[in-house]
Amino acid sequence: NNMPLSKSRIAILPRAFSRSTCLRRIPVNMQQWVGTSFFPARSQMNYSSQSNNEDNSSTQDDSSPNVQQEMQKVIEGKLSQAESGDSKAMLDLAMIHLSGTGVEKNPEEGLKWIKRAEELNDSSALTVLGIMHETGMHRERDLEKAIDYFKRAADFGDAEGQMRMAFAHANGQVGGERDMGKALEFFEMAANQNHPEGLFFLGSMYENGVVVNQDKEKALELYKRANEQGGLKLASDRIEALEKEDQQ
């Protein structure tokens, strides 16, 4: 059974892992960096309801018999795929057991499947493990280990891992020195995959001339792409501001 669990595996994570919280949550010291006039904190990133299907899906009622029956079919299908070596299915199963979606919550079983996906270098699994170490969820809180996982995830092309590395470099958490040039590189990697926040933060760098020549036209283009991809309210706000500025 190949029925997808959702548009994003993140949608069925426990609340602490959901895209509206953990994937946009960063340590306080990172907030001090991004919470500036041109880099708002990621936790302030709001998505329009029309574009935020991932978050809304996690609020759907899963207690009805029909939903439970369908969920069991999905789980059986994912288990079969995972046992055949499908790392994406392994991570889906991990999320199911961690969140208790359609089954009794079982963190130990969830972690087992995440580790199996990690052994196959699944980039999303690496990012999730990084988030676990970053937040102390089911793992010892260890920022150094978290960054190691994010770097591996980024190297395998995971856009969220690339975002995490961008913030780590910008905050001086890699090598002990802030490196906005490296942050730019990782924002560009994420933006090239149409990651909404990657597009937004890259636009912020161009709008304000951070380690690049200031280019408000390019910033506007990036904000528009961010808004199209993710319905980011902050992106639409910057679009409005730049367009007004251009008309003056």
Backbone as JSON, one array per atom type, in Angstrom:
{
  "sequence": "NNMPLSKSRIAILPRAFSRSTCLRRIPVNMQQWVGTSFFPARSQMNYSSQSNNEDNSSTQDDSSPNVQQEMQKVIEGKLSQAESGDSKAMLDLAMIHLSGTGVEKNPEEGLKWIKRAEELNDSSALTVLGIMHETGMHRERDLEKAIDYFKRAADFGDAEGQMRMAFAHANGQVGGERDMGKALEFFEMAANQNHPEGLFFLGSMYENGVVVNQDKEKALELYKRANEQGGLKLASDRIEALEKEDQQ",
  "N": [[0.86, -1.19, 0.0], [0.79, 2.07, -1.04], [-0.14, 4.45, -0.08], [0.26, 7.79, 0.78], [1.33, 9.14, 3.94], [0.99, 11.79, 4.53], [1.34, 15.11, 3.17], [3.79, 15.75, 4.06], [6.2, 14.09, 6.04], [6.74, 15.29, 8.38], [4.36, 16.28, 9.26], [3.07, 14.37, 10.81], [4.57, 14.12, 13.03], [5.26, 14.12, 16.6], [3.86, 16.81, 18.6], [5.99, 18.42, 19.49], [7.78, 18.11, 17.47], [6.58, 19.11, 15.23], [6.12, 20.9, 12.12], [5.32, 23.5, 12.6], [6.44, 24.09, 14.98], [8.97, 22.69, 16.1], [10.64, 22.54, 13.78], [10.93, 25.15, 13.17], [11.97, 26.16, 15.38], [14.59, 27.53, 17.25], [17.65, 27.65, 19.16], [17.95, 29.89, 22.01], [20.18, 31.6, 21.82], [20.57, 31.64, 19.08], [18.26, 32.92, 18.37], [18.86, 35.46, 19.2], [20.55, 36.3, 17.23], [19.05, 36.07, 14.79], [16.84, 37.54, 15.43], [16.77, 40.25, 14.54], [16.49, 43.51, 12.96], [16.32, 42.85, 10.29], [16.41, 40.12, 10.12], [14.1, 38.27, 11.21], [13.11, 36.14, 13.95], [13.01, 32.61, 13.4], [10.95, 31.31, 14.63], [8.94, 33.09, 14.44], [7.93, 32.84, 11.99], [5.18, 32.84, 10.05], [2.66, 31.03, 8.35], [0.35, 31.23, 5.67], [-3.07, 30.11, 5.87], [-3.95, 28.87, 3.58], [-1.68, 27.87, 2.38], [-0.63, 26.21, 4.19], [-0.96, 23.41, 4.46], [0.35, 21.25, 5.56], [0.61, 21.69, 8.34], [-2.08, 21.92, 9.04], [-3.01, 19.4, 8.5], [-2.28, 17.86, 10.63], [-4.16, 18.32, 12.52], [-6.43, 17.03, 11.96], [-9.23, 14.9, 12.66], [-8.46, 11.81, 13.95], [-9.77, 9.72, 15.07], [-11.99, 8.42, 14.16], [-13.61, 5.39, 13.0], [-13.23, 4.81, 10.23], [-10.98, 6.34, 9.54], [-9.1, 5.23, 11.26], [-9.03, 2.64, 10.26], [-8.05, 3.05, 7.67], [-5.61, 4.09, 8.37], [-4.35, 1.91, 9.54], [-3.99, 0.31, 7.29], [-2.18, 1.87, 5.92], [-0.02, 1.79, 7.71], [0.63, -0.93, 7.66], [1.44, -1.15, 5.01], [3.63, 0.6, 5.01], [5.29, -0.73, 6.81], [5.9, -3.06, 5.42], [7.31, -1.95, 3.26], [9.43, -0.75, 4.63], [10.72, -2.96, 5.78], [11.71, -3.98, 3.53], [13.78, -2.38, 3.01], [13.34, 0.32, 2.45], [14.15, 3.5, 3.12], [12.67, 5.84, 3.47], [10.16, 4.92, 4.15], [10.87, 3.75, 6.53], [11.41, 6.0, 8.1], [8.87, 7.14, 8.1], [7.51, 5.19, 9.61], [8.86, 5.51, 11.99], [8.01, 8.07, 12.75], [5.32, 7.57, 13.09], [5.3, 5.83, 15.32], [6.52, 7.44, 17.23], [4.72, 9.5, 17.48], [2.38, 8.2, 18.06], [0.43, 7.71, 16.17], [-2.25, 6.12, 15.05], [-1.33, 3.91, 16.33], [-0.22, 2.61, 19.52], [1.71, 4.92, 21.34], [5.18, 4.65, 21.0], [8.18, 5.29, 21.73], [10.66, 3.91, 21.75], [10.44, 2.03, 19.68], [10.07, 3.81, 17.59], [12.54, 5.18, 17.57], [14.19, 3.1, 16.87], [13.56, 2.65, 14.18], [14.27, 5.12, 13.1], [17.04, 5.07, 13.47], [17.68, 2.96, 11.81], [17.04, 4.07, 9.36], [18.92, 6.08, 9.38], [21.27, 4.62, 9.1], [21.15, 4.08, 6.44], [21.73, 6.47, 5.42], [19.63, 8.3, 5.11], [18.55, 11.46, 4.41], [16.54, 13.01, 5.63], [16.09, 11.61, 7.98], [18.51, 12.05, 9.25], [18.34, 14.77, 9.72], [16.16, 14.83, 11.5], [17.25, 13.43, 13.66], [19.22, 15.26, 14.34], [17.59, 17.36, 15.2], [16.48, 16.14, 17.43], [18.73, 15.97, 19.12], [19.26, 18.66, 19.33], [17.09, 19.64, 20.72], [16.78, 17.95, 22.87], [14.92, 15.97, 22.82], [14.0, 12.75, 23.31], [16.64, 12.18, 23.19], [19.95, 12.9, 24.44], [20.52, 16.3, 25.1], [22.56, 17.95, 22.91], [24.35, 20.13, 21.31], [26.56, 20.09, 19.66], [26.57, 17.49, 18.58], [24.13, 17.68, 17.31], [24.66, 19.57, 15.29], [26.53, 18.12, 13.83], [24.88, 16.12, 12.79], [23.13, 17.73, 11.28], [24.93, 18.74, 9.42], [25.66, 16.41, 8.02], [23.14, 15.76, 6.99], [22.7, 18.01, 5.39], [24.77, 17.71, 3.54], [23.83, 15.51, 2.19], [21.78, 16.65, 0.88], [19.46, 17.57, 2.17], [17.07, 20.01, 2.62], [16.15, 21.24, 4.99], [18.16, 20.53, 6.76], [20.21, 21.97, 5.6], [19.28, 24.56, 6.1], [19.5, 24.57, 8.89], [22.26, 24.41, 9.14], [22.99, 26.83, 8.02], [22.07, 28.66, 9.94], [23.64, 27.81, 12.08], [26.25, 28.48, 11.26], [25.92, 31.24, 10.97], [25.51, 31.94, 13.55], [27.86, 31.45, 14.78], [28.4, 28.88, 15.67], [29.85, 26.91, 14.55], [33.02, 25.98, 14.61], [33.42, 28.09, 16.29], [33.32, 30.68, 15.33], [31.5, 33.29, 13.82], [30.24, 33.01, 10.59], [29.19, 34.5, 7.99], [29.41, 34.23, 5.28], [29.49, 31.44, 4.84], [26.99, 30.89, 5.88], [25.42, 32.13, 3.97], [25.96, 30.45, 1.77], [24.69, 28.06, 2.56], [22.03, 28.93, 2.88], [21.54, 29.51, 0.22], [21.69, 26.95, -0.89], [19.42, 25.73, 0.27], [17.46, 27.44, -0.7], [17.66, 26.94, -3.4], [16.31, 24.61, -3.53], [13.81, 25.44, -3.27], [12.98, 25.9, -0.64], [10.85, 27.51, 1.5], [11.61, 29.23, 3.69], [14.33, 29.32, 3.34], [14.47, 30.74, 0.96], [13.36, 33.12, 1.87], [15.19, 34.06, 3.89], [17.51, 34.27, 2.38], [16.68, 36.25, 0.66], [16.51, 38.31, 2.54], [19.19, 38.73, 3.07], [20.1, 39.75, 0.65], [18.48, 42.01, 0.43], [19.49, 43.58, 2.45], [22.18, 43.68, 2.02], [24.03, 41.84, 3.14], [27.01, 40.37, 3.29], [26.83, 40.24, 0.55], [26.4, 42.16, -2.46], [24.12, 44.75, -2.07], [20.89, 44.19, -3.27], [17.94, 44.93, -4.04], [16.06, 44.31, -5.93], [16.59, 41.65, -6.58], [16.13, 40.62, -4.05], [13.38, 41.09, -3.81], [12.43, 39.35, -5.78], [13.16, 36.89, -4.62], [11.65, 36.96, -2.26], [9.1, 36.84, -3.35], [9.13, 34.29, -4.48], [9.39, 32.82, -2.12], [6.97, 33.39, -0.92], [5.21, 32.25, -2.76], [5.92, 29.55, -2.56], [5.56, 28.91, 0.17], [3.67, 30.56, 1.37], [4.47, 32.57, 3.15], [3.94, 34.95, 5.59], [5.66, 37.01, 6.43], [7.22, 37.25, 4.18], [5.37, 38.2, 2.31], [4.86, 40.63, 3.52], [7.34, 41.93, 3.21], [7.43, 42.04, 0.45], [5.32, 43.78, -0.09], [6.31, 46.1, 1.19], [8.69, 46.64, -0.25], [7.71, 47.01, -2.83], [6.14, 49.27, -2.46], [8.11, 51.06, -1.78], [9.47, 51.16, -4.18], [7.67, 52.49, -5.76], [7.7, 55.05, -4.88]],
  "CA": [[0.0, 0.0, 0.0], [1.66, 3.23, -1.17], [-0.84, 5.66, 0.33], [1.13, 8.66, 1.58], [0.82, 9.51, 5.25], [0.63, 13.2, 4.46], [2.22, 15.78, 2.22], [5.11, 15.77, 4.69], [6.28, 13.22, 7.21], [6.78, 16.15, 9.55], [2.98, 16.56, 9.7], [2.6, 13.39, 11.8], [5.46, 14.08, 14.18], [4.69, 14.64, 17.84], [3.75, 18.26, 18.53], [7.3, 19.05, 19.67], [8.53, 18.0, 16.23], [5.79, 19.55, 14.09], [6.75, 21.96, 11.35], [4.98, 24.8, 13.17], [7.18, 24.34, 16.22], [10.38, 22.31, 16.19], [11.43, 22.83, 12.59], [11.21, 26.57, 13.12], [12.46, 26.55, 16.69], [16.04, 27.58, 17.31], [18.08, 28.0, 20.5], [17.82, 31.3, 22.37], [21.29, 32.4, 21.3], [20.32, 31.86, 17.66], [17.21, 33.92, 18.27], [19.48, 36.77, 19.36], [21.1, 36.69, 15.94], [18.05, 36.26, 13.74], [15.8, 38.46, 15.85], [17.2, 41.62, 14.27], [15.55, 44.26, 12.13], [16.14, 42.24, 8.97], [16.32, 38.67, 10.25], [13.19, 37.88, 12.29], [13.3, 34.78, 14.45], [12.28, 31.61, 12.62], [9.73, 30.96, 15.34], [7.92, 34.07, 14.08], [7.51, 32.58, 10.62], [3.78, 32.43, 9.96], [2.23, 30.6, 7.03], [-1.08, 31.43, 5.42], [-3.81, 28.85, 6.02], [-4.09, 28.24, 2.27], [-0.45, 27.2, 2.01], [-0.11, 25.5, 5.35], [-1.68, 22.15, 4.54], [1.07, 20.29, 6.39], [0.26, 21.88, 9.74], [-3.5, 21.66, 9.23], [-3.3, 17.97, 8.43], [-2.03, 17.23, 11.92], [-5.26, 18.6, 13.42], [-7.6, 16.28, 11.53], [-9.69, 13.89, 13.6], [-7.99, 10.48, 13.57], [-10.39, 8.76, 15.97], [-13.11, 7.72, 13.53], [-13.26, 4.03, 12.55], [-12.72, 4.81, 8.86], [-9.61, 6.87, 9.54], [-8.26, 4.23, 11.92], [-8.88, 1.51, 9.34], [-7.14, 3.48, 6.62], [-4.28, 4.26, 8.96], [-3.77, 0.58, 9.7], [-3.55, -0.11, 5.97], [-0.97, 2.63, 5.63], [1.06, 1.28, 8.55], [1.02, -2.23, 7.13], [2.18, -0.9, 3.78], [4.92, 1.19, 5.36], [6.1, -1.76, 7.44], [6.39, -3.92, 4.34], [8.33, -1.2, 2.52], [10.58, -0.55, 5.5], [11.42, -4.23, 5.92], [12.38, -4.22, 2.23], [14.92, -1.48, 2.91], [12.94, 1.66, 2.04], [14.47, 4.38, 4.25], [11.6, 6.8, 3.66], [9.13, 4.2, 4.9], [11.4, 3.59, 7.89], [11.2, 7.25, 8.83], [7.43, 7.25, 8.31], [7.17, 4.33, 10.75], [9.4, 6.15, 13.19], [7.13, 9.17, 13.12], [4.07, 6.96, 13.54], [5.48, 5.31, 16.69], [6.83, 8.54, 18.13], [3.53, 10.33, 17.68], [1.22, 7.4, 18.44], [-0.58, 7.87, 15.12], [-2.8, 4.83, 14.64], [-0.77, 2.86, 17.18], [0.16, 3.13, 20.83], [2.99, 5.63, 21.25], [6.28, 3.76, 21.36], [9.42, 5.97, 21.35], [11.75, 2.96, 21.5], [10.25, 1.5, 18.33], [10.3, 4.91, 16.68], [13.98, 5.43, 17.48], [14.79, 1.97, 16.16], [13.39, 2.87, 12.74], [15.08, 6.28, 12.71], [18.43, 4.64, 13.4], [17.84, 2.14, 10.6], [17.06, 5.01, 8.23], [20.22, 6.78, 9.43], [22.28, 3.7, 8.57], [21.05, 4.18, 4.99], [22.01, 7.87, 5.11], [18.43, 9.05, 4.74], [18.84, 12.83, 4.83], [15.5, 13.48, 6.55], [16.34, 10.96, 9.27], [19.65, 12.74, 9.85], [17.84, 16.05, 10.23], [15.34, 14.56, 12.68], [18.17, 13.11, 14.76], [19.81, 16.52, 14.74], [16.59, 18.09, 15.96], [16.38, 15.48, 18.72], [19.86, 16.39, 19.95], [19.15, 20.1, 19.55], [16.0, 19.94, 21.66], [16.76, 17.02, 23.99], [13.75, 15.1, 22.71], [14.38, 11.34, 23.15], [18.09, 12.13, 23.08], [20.65, 13.88, 25.27], [20.68, 17.56, 24.39], [23.97, 18.09, 22.57], [24.34, 20.96, 20.12], [27.65, 19.66, 18.77], [26.07, 16.32, 17.85], [23.05, 18.16, 16.44], [25.28, 20.19, 14.12], [27.12, 17.03, 13.03], [23.78, 15.5, 12.04], [22.65, 18.69, 10.29], [25.93, 18.81, 8.34], [25.49, 15.2, 7.2], [21.88, 15.9, 6.26], [22.9, 19.03, 4.36], [25.62, 17.12, 2.5], [22.99, 14.59, 1.4], [20.8, 17.43, 0.13], [18.23, 17.88, 2.9], [16.94, 21.46, 2.69], [16.05, 21.69, 6.38], [19.51, 20.41, 7.3], [20.95, 23.12, 5.06], [18.84, 25.73, 6.86], [20.08, 24.49, 10.23], [23.68, 24.73, 9.02], [23.08, 28.26, 7.77], [21.95, 29.33, 11.23], [24.79, 27.46, 12.92], [27.38, 29.31, 10.82], [25.62, 32.64, 11.25], [25.54, 32.14, 14.99], [29.18, 31.14, 15.31], [28.39, 27.59, 16.37], [30.73, 25.99, 13.83], [34.38, 26.51, 14.72], [33.47, 29.18, 17.25], [33.32, 31.99, 14.69], [30.39, 33.58, 12.93], [30.67, 33.01, 9.19], [28.01, 34.82, 7.19], [29.62, 33.7, 3.94], [29.02, 30.05, 4.86], [25.54, 30.94, 6.07], [24.87, 32.44, 2.65], [26.04, 29.25, 0.94], [23.66, 27.09, 2.95], [20.74, 29.5, 2.52], [21.4, 29.34, -1.23], [21.39, 25.54, -1.14], [18.02, 25.49, 0.63], [16.63, 28.23, -1.62], [17.67, 26.24, -4.7], [15.31, 23.55, -3.45], [12.54, 26.14, -3.03], [12.61, 25.92, 0.76], [10.3, 28.86, 1.69], [12.38, 30.05, 4.6], [15.62, 29.54, 2.7], [14.25, 31.84, 0.02], [13.13, 34.36, 2.62], [16.41, 34.55, 4.54], [18.41, 34.69, 1.31], [16.17, 37.56, 0.26], [16.89, 39.27, 3.58], [20.6, 39.05, 2.92], [20.23, 40.63, -0.52], [17.83, 43.3, 0.71], [20.29, 44.36, 3.4], [23.59, 43.69, 1.65], [24.82, 41.05, 4.09], [28.06, 39.63, 2.55], [26.55, 40.33, -0.88], [26.02, 43.5, -2.84], [22.69, 44.97, -1.86], [20.14, 44.05, -4.52], [16.54, 44.84, -3.62], [15.28, 43.66, -6.99], [16.76, 40.21, -6.37], [15.45, 40.32, -2.8], [11.95, 41.04, -4.11], [12.2, 38.1, -6.5], [13.25, 35.79, -3.66], [10.48, 37.03, -1.38], [7.93, 36.37, -4.11], [9.23, 32.83, -4.55], [9.11, 32.31, -0.78], [5.53, 33.51, -0.71], [4.57, 31.26, -3.62], [6.21, 28.2, -2.07], [5.12, 28.61, 1.52], [2.68, 31.49, 1.91], [5.06, 33.22, 4.31], [3.41, 36.28, 5.8], [6.76, 37.96, 6.45], [7.63, 37.47, 2.79], [4.38, 39.09, 1.69], [5.07, 41.95, 4.11], [8.5, 42.54, 2.58], [7.04, 42.33, -0.93], [4.52, 45.01, -0.05], [7.17, 47.22, 1.55], [9.62, 46.94, -1.35], [6.94, 47.54, -3.96], [5.77, 50.64, -2.11], [9.35, 51.83, -1.86], [9.79, 51.32, -5.6], [6.69, 53.4, -6.36], [7.93, 56.4, -4.37]],
  "C": [[0.89, 1.23, 0.0], [0.98, 4.53, -0.78], [0.08, 6.52, 1.17], [0.5, 8.98, 2.92], [0.31, 10.94, 5.24], [1.53, 13.82, 3.42], [3.63, 15.87, 2.77], [5.11, 14.85, 5.89], [6.28, 14.04, 8.48], [5.38, 16.36, 10.1], [2.5, 15.58, 10.75], [3.56, 13.24, 12.96], [4.72, 14.49, 15.44], [4.71, 16.15, 17.79], [5.11, 18.96, 18.64], [8.14, 19.0, 18.4], [7.81, 18.64, 15.05], [6.41, 20.74, 13.4], [6.46, 23.33, 11.94], [5.74, 25.1, 14.44], [8.64, 23.98, 16.05], [11.18, 22.7, 14.96], [11.65, 24.32, 12.41], [11.66, 27.09, 14.47], [13.97, 26.52, 16.69], [16.44, 27.99, 18.72], [18.03, 29.5, 20.74], [18.95, 32.12, 21.77], [21.19, 32.59, 19.79], [19.25, 32.92, 17.48], [17.8, 35.32, 18.38], [20.07, 37.25, 18.05], [20.0, 37.0, 14.93], [16.98, 37.27, 14.13], [16.23, 39.91, 15.7], [16.19, 42.29, 13.36], [15.32, 43.59, 10.78], [16.12, 40.72, 9.0], [15.4, 38.31, 11.41], [13.44, 36.44, 12.71], [12.47, 33.8, 13.64], [10.97, 31.24, 13.29], [8.61, 31.94, 15.04], [7.4, 33.87, 12.66], [6.08, 32.06, 10.61], [3.44, 32.1, 8.52], [0.74, 30.86, 6.89], [-1.78, 30.1, 5.49], [-3.92, 28.12, 4.7], [-2.86, 27.42, 1.92], [0.08, 26.29, 3.09], [-0.8, 24.17, 5.55], [-0.99, 21.16, 5.46], [0.65, 20.43, 7.83], [-1.2, 21.54, 9.98], [-3.8, 20.18, 9.25], [-3.14, 17.29, 9.77], [-3.18, 17.44, 12.89], [-6.52, 17.81, 13.04], [-7.94, 15.19, 12.54], [-9.26, 12.51, 13.13], [-8.64, 9.4, 14.42], [-11.54, 7.98, 15.33], [-12.68, 6.35, 13.03], [-12.67, 4.0, 11.15], [-11.28, 5.29, 8.8], [-8.67, 5.85, 10.16], [-7.99, 3.05, 10.98], [-7.9, 1.86, 8.22], [-5.71, 3.61, 7.15], [-3.6, 2.91, 9.14], [-3.26, 0.04, 8.37], [-2.24, 0.59, 5.59], [0.21, 2.07, 6.42], [1.56, -0.06, 8.04], [1.86, -2.07, 5.87], [3.56, -0.35, 4.06], [5.85, 0.16, 5.99], [6.71, -2.68, 6.39], [7.51, -3.23, 3.56], [9.61, -1.05, 3.35], [11.4, -1.83, 5.63], [12.13, -4.62, 4.64], [13.54, -3.25, 2.01], [14.62, -0.07, 2.46], [13.14, 2.62, 3.22], [13.37, 5.4, 4.51], [10.46, 6.17, 4.46], [9.58, 3.99, 6.35], [11.15, 4.85, 8.71], [9.72, 7.5, 9.06], [7.0, 6.43, 9.52], [7.68, 4.94, 12.06], [8.48, 7.25, 13.68], [5.8, 8.64, 13.67], [4.2, 6.52, 15.01], [5.81, 6.43, 17.68], [5.6, 9.37, 18.46], [2.33, 9.55, 18.2], [0.09, 7.55, 17.45], [-1.05, 6.51, 14.64], [-2.28, 3.65, 15.44], [-0.52, 3.48, 18.56], [1.54, 3.78, 20.72], [4.1, 4.75, 21.79], [7.6, 4.4, 20.91], [10.56, 5.02, 21.02], [11.65, 2.39, 20.09], [10.51, 2.59, 17.3], [11.78, 5.17, 16.48], [14.69, 4.31, 16.72], [14.72, 2.2, 14.65], [14.16, 4.09, 12.26], [16.54, 5.87, 12.55], [18.67, 3.78, 12.16], [17.86, 3.02, 9.36], [18.39, 5.76, 8.19], [21.32, 5.91, 8.82], [22.29, 3.72, 7.04], [21.27, 5.61, 4.51], [20.79, 8.61, 4.56], [18.58, 10.47, 5.29], [17.8, 13.37, 5.81], [15.68, 12.88, 7.93], [17.49, 11.65, 9.99], [19.21, 14.08, 10.44], [17.02, 15.84, 11.5], [16.22, 14.22, 13.88], [18.88, 14.37, 15.26], [18.86, 17.34, 15.6], [16.43, 17.47, 17.36], [17.5, 15.92, 19.66], [19.8, 17.89, 20.24], [18.16, 20.42, 20.66], [16.01, 19.06, 22.9], [15.55, 16.11, 23.98], [14.19, 13.67, 22.38], [15.88, 11.14, 23.0], [18.69, 13.13, 24.05], [20.8, 15.17, 24.46], [22.17, 17.82, 24.18], [24.05, 18.84, 21.26], [25.43, 20.54, 19.14], [27.22, 18.45, 17.94], [24.98, 16.75, 16.88], [23.64, 18.74, 15.16], [25.93, 19.14, 13.22], [26.04, 16.36, 12.18], [23.27, 16.45, 10.95], [23.62, 18.79, 9.11], [25.81, 17.59, 7.43], [24.23, 15.3, 6.36], [22.03, 16.89, 5.11], [23.73, 18.48, 3.21], [24.85, 16.15, 1.61], [21.82, 15.32, 0.75], [19.52, 17.75, 0.85], [18.14, 19.39, 3.12], [16.85, 21.98, 4.13], [17.4, 21.57, 7.08], [20.38, 21.58, 6.84], [20.56, 24.4, 5.79], [19.48, 25.74, 8.24], [21.56, 24.85, 10.2], [23.88, 26.22, 8.77], [23.02, 29.03, 9.09], [23.14, 29.04, 12.14], [26.01, 28.31, 12.55], [27.14, 30.78, 11.17], [25.74, 32.95, 12.73], [26.9, 31.82, 15.62], [29.27, 29.82, 16.03], [29.19, 26.52, 15.63], [32.13, 26.61, 13.87], [34.5, 27.72, 15.63], [33.48, 30.57, 16.66], [32.13, 32.14, 13.77], [30.91, 33.69, 11.5], [29.45, 33.23, 8.3], [28.16, 34.36, 5.74], [29.16, 32.26, 3.83], [27.51, 30.0, 5.05], [24.86, 31.2, 4.73], [24.86, 31.21, 1.76], [24.92, 28.27, 1.27], [22.25, 27.63, 2.69], [20.49, 29.32, 1.02], [21.05, 27.9, -1.58], [19.91, 25.24, -0.87], [17.09, 26.22, -0.33], [16.56, 27.56, -2.99], [16.72, 25.07, -4.72], [13.93, 24.12, -3.13], [12.05, 26.0, -1.6], [12.12, 27.34, 1.07], [11.15, 29.76, 2.58], [13.79, 30.29, 4.08], [15.54, 30.69, 1.73], [14.1, 33.16, 0.76], [14.43, 34.91, 3.21], [17.47, 34.96, 3.51], [17.98, 36.06, 0.79], [16.55, 38.64, 1.25], [18.34, 39.7, 3.43], [20.82, 39.99, 1.74], [19.59, 42.0, -0.27], [18.73, 44.2, 1.54], [21.78, 44.35, 3.1], [24.47, 42.98, 2.64], [25.72, 40.1, 3.31], [27.78, 39.49, 1.06], [26.29, 41.8, -1.19], [24.52, 43.66, -2.68], [21.96, 44.97, -3.2], [18.67, 43.84, -4.15], [15.66, 44.2, -4.68], [15.37, 42.14, -6.85], [16.05, 39.78, -5.09], [13.95, 40.17, -3.04], [11.59, 39.74, -4.83], [12.2, 36.9, -5.55], [12.07, 35.78, -2.7], [9.23, 36.51, -2.09], [7.95, 34.85, -4.24], [8.92, 32.2, -3.21], [7.62, 32.32, -0.51], [4.76, 32.48, -1.53], [4.74, 29.85, -3.08], [5.57, 27.92, -0.72], [4.09, 29.53, 2.11], [3.19, 32.21, 3.14], [4.54, 34.65, 4.45], [4.53, 37.33, 5.8], [7.26, 38.25, 5.04], [6.66, 38.42, 2.1], [4.5, 40.5, 2.24], [6.24, 42.67, 3.45], [8.21, 42.88, 1.11], [6.28, 43.65, -0.98], [5.4, 46.23, 0.23], [8.09, 47.62, 0.41], [8.89, 47.51, -2.56], [6.49, 48.96, -3.71], [6.98, 51.56, -2.25], [9.7, 52.13, -3.31], [8.89, 52.35, -6.28], [6.94, 54.86, -5.94], [8.94, 57.17, -5.2]]
}
